[in-house]
Amino acid sequence: SDNATADCEAYVKVMSVEDVRFSQNSISRVFSDGRNLEVLVQDLVSGRVNPLLDNFLILDAMKVQGRQDRCLAYYALDNRRLYCLKEYEKRSAWEVQVRLRVHPVPRIC
């Protein structure tokens, strides 16, 4: 059915970074290109990059659902970028909003 197809497509959602969970218990202190995570944190703090405007800051995520399709949590697959965004919020005087590219849970697709 059309609804089944829609359930299998990723969609973008804006939400508070506080409400996004890590999908791993630990992360590397550097990105795959060797840059320290602090570089991105400083770029966020200085305004050089913006989580609602810069597409590389869209976080891939999975929505974990409970009974009766109630959402339990959103888990980011991009843990290092999520760490930087959470660190940015700690250093800011405001709530940081992020964009998630929410992917379907494989069992329904």
Short mmCIF file of N, CA and C in Angstrom, two decimals:
data_model
loop_
_atom_site.label_atom_id
_atom_site.label_comp_id
_atom_site.label_asym_id
_atom_site.label_seq_id
_atom_site.Cartn_x
_atom_site.Cartn_y
_atom_site.Cartn_z
N SER A 1 0.84 -1.19 0.00
CA SER A 1 0.00 0.00 0.00
C SER A 1 0.87 1.24 0.00
N ASP A 2 0.29 2.40 -0.29
CA ASP A 2 1.04 3.66 -0.32
C ASP A 2 1.57 4.00 1.06
N ASN A 3 0.81 3.70 2.11
CA ASN A 3 1.27 3.99 3.46
C ASN A 3 2.50 3.18 3.81
N ALA A 4 2.56 1.94 3.36
CA ALA A 4 3.72 1.10 3.63
C ALA A 4 4.95 1.69 2.97
N THR A 5 4.80 2.20 1.75
CA THR A 5 5.92 2.83 1.06
C THR A 5 6.37 4.07 1.80
N ALA A 6 5.43 4.90 2.25
CA ALA A 6 5.77 6.12 2.98
C ALA A 6 6.51 5.79 4.27
N ASP A 7 6.15 4.69 4.93
CA ASP A 7 6.82 4.29 6.17
C ASP A 7 8.26 3.88 5.94
N CYS A 8 8.63 3.58 4.69
CA CYS A 8 9.96 3.09 4.37
C CYS A 8 10.87 4.18 3.83
N GLU A 9 10.44 5.42 3.85
CA GLU A 9 11.24 6.52 3.33
C GLU A 9 11.73 7.40 4.47
N ALA A 10 12.96 7.88 4.30
CA ALA A 10 13.52 8.80 5.31
C ALA A 10 12.81 10.15 5.20
N TYR A 11 12.76 10.87 6.31
CA TYR A 11 12.20 12.21 6.32
C TYR A 11 13.04 13.08 7.24
N VAL A 12 12.95 14.40 7.06
CA VAL A 12 13.73 15.33 7.88
C VAL A 12 12.84 15.92 8.96
N LYS A 13 13.35 15.96 10.18
CA LYS A 13 12.62 16.47 11.34
C LYS A 13 13.53 17.43 12.09
N VAL A 14 12.98 18.57 12.54
CA VAL A 14 13.72 19.52 13.36
C VAL A 14 13.32 19.30 14.81
N MET A 15 14.32 19.22 15.69
CA MET A 15 14.04 19.03 17.11
C MET A 15 15.20 19.53 17.96
N SER A 16 14.96 19.62 19.25
CA SER A 16 15.99 20.04 20.18
C SER A 16 17.10 19.00 20.24
N VAL A 17 18.34 19.46 20.24
CA VAL A 17 19.48 18.53 20.34
C VAL A 17 19.43 17.75 21.65
N GLU A 18 18.82 18.32 22.67
CA GLU A 18 18.69 17.62 23.96
C GLU A 18 17.90 16.33 23.84
N ASP A 19 17.00 16.27 22.87
CA ASP A 19 16.12 15.11 22.73
C ASP A 19 16.68 14.02 21.82
N VAL A 20 17.90 14.22 21.33
CA VAL A 20 18.53 13.23 20.45
C VAL A 20 19.56 12.46 21.27
N ARG A 21 19.50 11.14 21.16
CA ARG A 21 20.40 10.29 21.94
C ARG A 21 21.55 9.76 21.08
N PHE A 22 22.63 9.43 21.75
CA PHE A 22 23.76 8.80 21.08
C PHE A 22 23.44 7.33 20.82
N SER A 23 23.93 6.80 19.71
CA SER A 23 23.74 5.38 19.41
C SER A 23 24.97 4.55 19.78
N GLN A 24 26.01 5.21 20.30
CA GLN A 24 27.22 4.52 20.74
C GLN A 24 27.60 5.03 22.12
N ASN A 25 28.33 4.20 22.86
CA ASN A 25 28.76 4.58 24.21
C ASN A 25 29.99 5.48 24.22
N SER A 26 30.78 5.44 23.15
CA SER A 26 31.99 6.26 23.08
C SER A 26 32.23 6.70 21.65
N ILE A 27 33.01 7.76 21.50
CA ILE A 27 33.34 8.27 20.17
C ILE A 27 34.82 8.62 20.12
N SER A 28 35.33 8.71 18.91
CA SER A 28 36.70 9.19 18.70
C SER A 28 36.71 10.70 18.91
N ARG A 29 37.83 11.25 19.31
CA ARG A 29 37.96 12.70 19.51
C ARG A 29 38.28 13.44 18.21
N VAL A 30 38.39 12.69 17.11
CA VAL A 30 38.66 13.30 15.81
C VAL A 30 37.68 12.74 14.78
N PHE A 31 37.46 13.55 13.72
CA PHE A 31 36.65 13.09 12.60
C PHE A 31 37.48 12.17 11.71
N SER A 32 36.85 11.52 10.76
CA SER A 32 37.57 10.58 9.89
C SER A 32 38.65 11.28 9.06
N ASP A 33 38.51 12.60 8.84
CA ASP A 33 39.55 13.34 8.10
C ASP A 33 40.68 13.84 9.01
N GLY A 34 40.61 13.49 10.31
CA GLY A 34 41.68 13.86 11.23
C GLY A 34 41.45 15.13 12.02
N ARG A 35 40.42 15.90 11.66
CA ARG A 35 40.14 17.15 12.39
C ARG A 35 39.62 16.84 13.79
N ASN A 36 40.05 17.63 14.75
CA ASN A 36 39.58 17.50 16.12
C ASN A 36 38.14 17.98 16.20
N LEU A 37 37.34 17.33 17.04
CA LEU A 37 35.93 17.72 17.20
C LEU A 37 35.79 19.16 17.66
N GLU A 38 36.75 19.64 18.41
CA GLU A 38 36.69 21.02 18.93
C GLU A 38 36.64 22.05 17.81
N VAL A 39 37.19 21.73 16.65
CA VAL A 39 37.15 22.66 15.51
C VAL A 39 35.70 22.94 15.12
N LEU A 40 34.89 21.88 15.03
CA LEU A 40 33.47 22.07 14.70
C LEU A 40 32.74 22.79 15.82
N VAL A 41 33.04 22.46 17.06
CA VAL A 41 32.39 23.16 18.19
C VAL A 41 32.68 24.66 18.09
N GLN A 42 33.93 25.02 17.83
CA GLN A 42 34.29 26.44 17.71
C GLN A 42 33.61 27.09 16.52
N ASP A 43 33.48 26.37 15.41
CA ASP A 43 32.77 26.91 14.23
C ASP A 43 31.30 27.16 14.56
N LEU A 44 30.70 26.30 15.35
CA LEU A 44 29.31 26.50 15.78
C LEU A 44 29.20 27.70 16.71
N VAL A 45 30.08 27.78 17.69
CA VAL A 45 30.05 28.87 18.67
C VAL A 45 30.25 30.22 17.97
N SER A 46 31.15 30.26 17.00
CA SER A 46 31.46 31.52 16.32
C SER A 46 30.40 31.91 15.29
N GLY A 47 29.51 30.96 14.94
CA GLY A 47 28.49 31.24 13.93
C GLY A 47 28.95 30.96 12.51
N ARG A 48 30.15 30.41 12.34
CA ARG A 48 30.63 30.08 10.99
C ARG A 48 29.77 29.00 10.34
N VAL A 49 29.23 28.11 11.17
CA VAL A 49 28.31 27.09 10.67
C VAL A 49 27.04 27.12 11.51
N ASN A 50 25.93 26.70 10.90
CA ASN A 50 24.63 26.74 11.56
C ASN A 50 23.92 25.42 11.34
N PRO A 51 23.49 24.76 12.42
CA PRO A 51 22.87 23.44 12.27
C PRO A 51 21.57 23.42 11.48
N LEU A 52 20.91 24.57 11.35
CA LEU A 52 19.67 24.61 10.58
C LEU A 52 19.89 25.03 9.13
N LEU A 53 21.12 25.44 8.80
CA LEU A 53 21.40 25.90 7.44
C LEU A 53 22.43 25.05 6.70
N ASP A 54 23.42 24.54 7.42
CA ASP A 54 24.50 23.78 6.79
C ASP A 54 24.13 22.30 6.71
N ASN A 55 24.02 21.80 5.47
CA ASN A 55 23.50 20.45 5.27
C ASN A 55 24.38 19.34 5.84
N PHE A 56 25.68 19.60 6.02
CA PHE A 56 26.52 18.55 6.59
C PHE A 56 26.18 18.30 8.06
N LEU A 57 25.38 19.19 8.65
CA LEU A 57 24.97 19.02 10.04
C LEU A 57 23.61 18.35 10.19
N ILE A 58 23.01 17.90 9.07
CA ILE A 58 21.81 17.07 9.17
C ILE A 58 22.28 15.71 9.68
N LEU A 59 21.74 15.27 10.80
CA LEU A 59 22.16 14.02 11.41
C LEU A 59 21.27 12.87 10.96
N ASP A 60 21.88 11.78 10.51
CA ASP A 60 21.12 10.58 10.22
C ASP A 60 20.71 9.96 11.55
N ALA A 61 19.47 9.53 11.64
CA ALA A 61 18.96 9.01 12.91
C ALA A 61 17.94 7.91 12.68
N MET A 62 17.72 7.17 13.74
CA MET A 62 16.69 6.13 13.76
C MET A 62 15.70 6.47 14.85
N LYS A 63 14.42 6.29 14.55
CA LYS A 63 13.36 6.48 15.54
C LYS A 63 13.05 5.12 16.13
N VAL A 64 13.22 4.99 17.42
CA VAL A 64 12.92 3.73 18.09
C VAL A 64 11.52 3.84 18.68
N GLN A 65 10.65 2.93 18.27
CA GLN A 65 9.25 3.00 18.69
C GLN A 65 8.91 1.96 19.73
N GLY A 66 7.97 2.31 20.55
CA GLY A 66 7.49 1.38 21.56
C GLY A 66 6.17 0.77 21.14
N ARG A 67 5.43 0.32 22.10
CA ARG A 67 4.12 -0.27 21.83
C ARG A 67 3.16 0.77 21.26
N GLN A 68 2.28 0.30 20.41
CA GLN A 68 1.26 1.15 19.79
C GLN A 68 1.87 2.33 19.06
N ASP A 69 3.06 2.11 18.47
CA ASP A 69 3.76 3.10 17.64
C ASP A 69 4.12 4.39 18.38
N ARG A 70 4.20 4.35 19.70
CA ARG A 70 4.66 5.52 20.44
C ARG A 70 6.16 5.63 20.31
N CYS A 71 6.64 6.83 19.98
CA CYS A 71 8.08 7.02 19.82
C CYS A 71 8.75 7.03 21.19
N LEU A 72 9.77 6.20 21.35
CA LEU A 72 10.53 6.21 22.59
C LEU A 72 11.71 7.17 22.52
N ALA A 73 12.40 7.18 21.37
CA ALA A 73 13.58 8.03 21.28
C ALA A 73 14.10 8.10 19.85
N TYR A 74 14.87 9.16 19.58
CA TYR A 74 15.60 9.30 18.34
C TYR A 74 17.07 9.10 18.65
N TYR A 75 17.71 8.18 17.92
CA TYR A 75 19.13 7.88 18.11
C TYR A 75 19.91 8.33 16.89
N ALA A 76 20.90 9.19 17.09
CA ALA A 76 21.73 9.67 15.99
C ALA A 76 22.73 8.60 15.58
N LEU A 77 22.96 8.49 14.29
CA LEU A 77 23.99 7.61 13.77
C LEU A 77 25.31 8.37 13.60
N ASP A 78 25.22 9.69 13.64
CA ASP A 78 26.39 10.57 13.50
C ASP A 78 26.79 11.07 14.88
N ASN A 79 27.40 10.20 15.66
CA ASN A 79 27.65 10.48 17.07
C ASN A 79 28.65 11.61 17.31
N ARG A 80 29.69 11.73 16.47
CA ARG A 80 30.66 12.81 16.68
C ARG A 80 30.04 14.18 16.41
N ARG A 81 29.25 14.28 15.35
CA ARG A 81 28.59 15.56 15.09
C ARG A 81 27.55 15.86 16.17
N LEU A 82 26.84 14.83 16.65
CA LEU A 82 25.90 15.05 17.74
C LEU A 82 26.62 15.55 18.98
N TYR A 83 27.76 14.96 19.30
CA TYR A 83 28.56 15.43 20.44
C TYR A 83 28.89 16.92 20.29
N CYS A 84 29.33 17.32 19.10
CA CYS A 84 29.69 18.73 18.86
C CYS A 84 28.48 19.64 19.04
N LEU A 85 27.33 19.21 18.55
CA LEU A 85 26.11 20.02 18.69
C LEU A 85 25.67 20.12 20.14
N LYS A 86 25.78 19.04 20.89
CA LYS A 86 25.44 19.07 22.32
C LYS A 86 26.43 19.95 23.09
N GLU A 87 27.70 19.88 22.72
CA GLU A 87 28.71 20.72 23.36
C GLU A 87 28.45 22.20 23.04
N TYR A 88 28.06 22.48 21.82
CA TYR A 88 27.69 23.84 21.42
C TYR A 88 26.55 24.35 22.28
N GLU A 89 25.53 23.52 22.51
CA GLU A 89 24.41 23.96 23.34
C GLU A 89 24.87 24.26 24.77
N LYS A 90 25.77 23.44 25.30
CA LYS A 90 26.28 23.69 26.66
C LYS A 90 26.94 25.06 26.77
N ARG A 91 27.58 25.49 25.69
CA ARG A 91 28.31 26.76 25.70
C ARG A 91 27.45 27.94 25.26
N SER A 92 26.21 27.66 24.90
CA SER A 92 25.30 28.70 24.42
C SER A 92 24.28 29.06 25.49
N ALA A 93 23.61 30.17 25.28
CA ALA A 93 22.58 30.60 26.22
C ALA A 93 21.18 30.24 25.69
N TRP A 94 21.12 29.39 24.69
CA TRP A 94 19.84 29.06 24.08
C TRP A 94 19.77 27.57 23.73
N GLU A 95 18.54 27.13 23.46
CA GLU A 95 18.31 25.75 23.03
C GLU A 95 18.73 25.61 21.57
N VAL A 96 19.49 24.60 21.28
CA VAL A 96 19.96 24.36 19.92
C VAL A 96 19.02 23.38 19.23
N GLN A 97 18.55 23.78 18.07
CA GLN A 97 17.70 22.93 17.24
C GLN A 97 18.57 22.27 16.18
N VAL A 98 18.27 21.01 15.88
CA VAL A 98 19.01 20.27 14.86
C VAL A 98 18.03 19.64 13.88
N ARG A 99 18.57 19.29 12.72
CA ARG A 99 17.78 18.56 11.73
C ARG A 99 18.22 17.11 11.74
N LEU A 100 17.24 16.23 11.78
CA LEU A 100 17.50 14.79 11.70
C LEU A 100 16.95 14.26 10.39
N ARG A 101 17.71 13.40 9.74
CA ARG A 101 17.19 12.63 8.62
C ARG A 101 16.81 11.28 9.23
N VAL A 102 15.53 11.11 9.49
CA VAL A 102 15.05 9.93 10.21
C VAL A 102 14.83 8.79 9.23
N HIS A 103 15.55 7.70 9.48
CA HIS A 103 15.45 6.52 8.62
C HIS A 103 14.50 5.51 9.24
N PRO A 104 13.79 4.78 8.41
CA PRO A 104 12.87 3.78 8.92
C PRO A 104 13.61 2.64 9.61
N VAL A 105 12.93 2.02 10.56
CA VAL A 105 13.49 0.83 11.20
C VAL A 105 13.44 -0.30 10.17
N PRO A 106 14.56 -1.00 9.95
CA PRO A 106 14.62 -2.00 8.90
C PRO A 106 13.52 -3.07 8.96
N ARG A 107 13.02 -3.42 10.13
CA ARG A 107 12.05 -4.51 10.23
C ARG A 107 10.75 -4.23 9.49
N ILE A 108 10.40 -2.95 9.27
CA ILE A 108 9.13 -2.63 8.60
C ILE A 108 9.33 -2.43 7.10
N CYS A 109 10.56 -2.49 6.66
CA CYS A 109 10.82 -2.25 5.23
C CYS A 109 11.31 -3.52 4.58
#
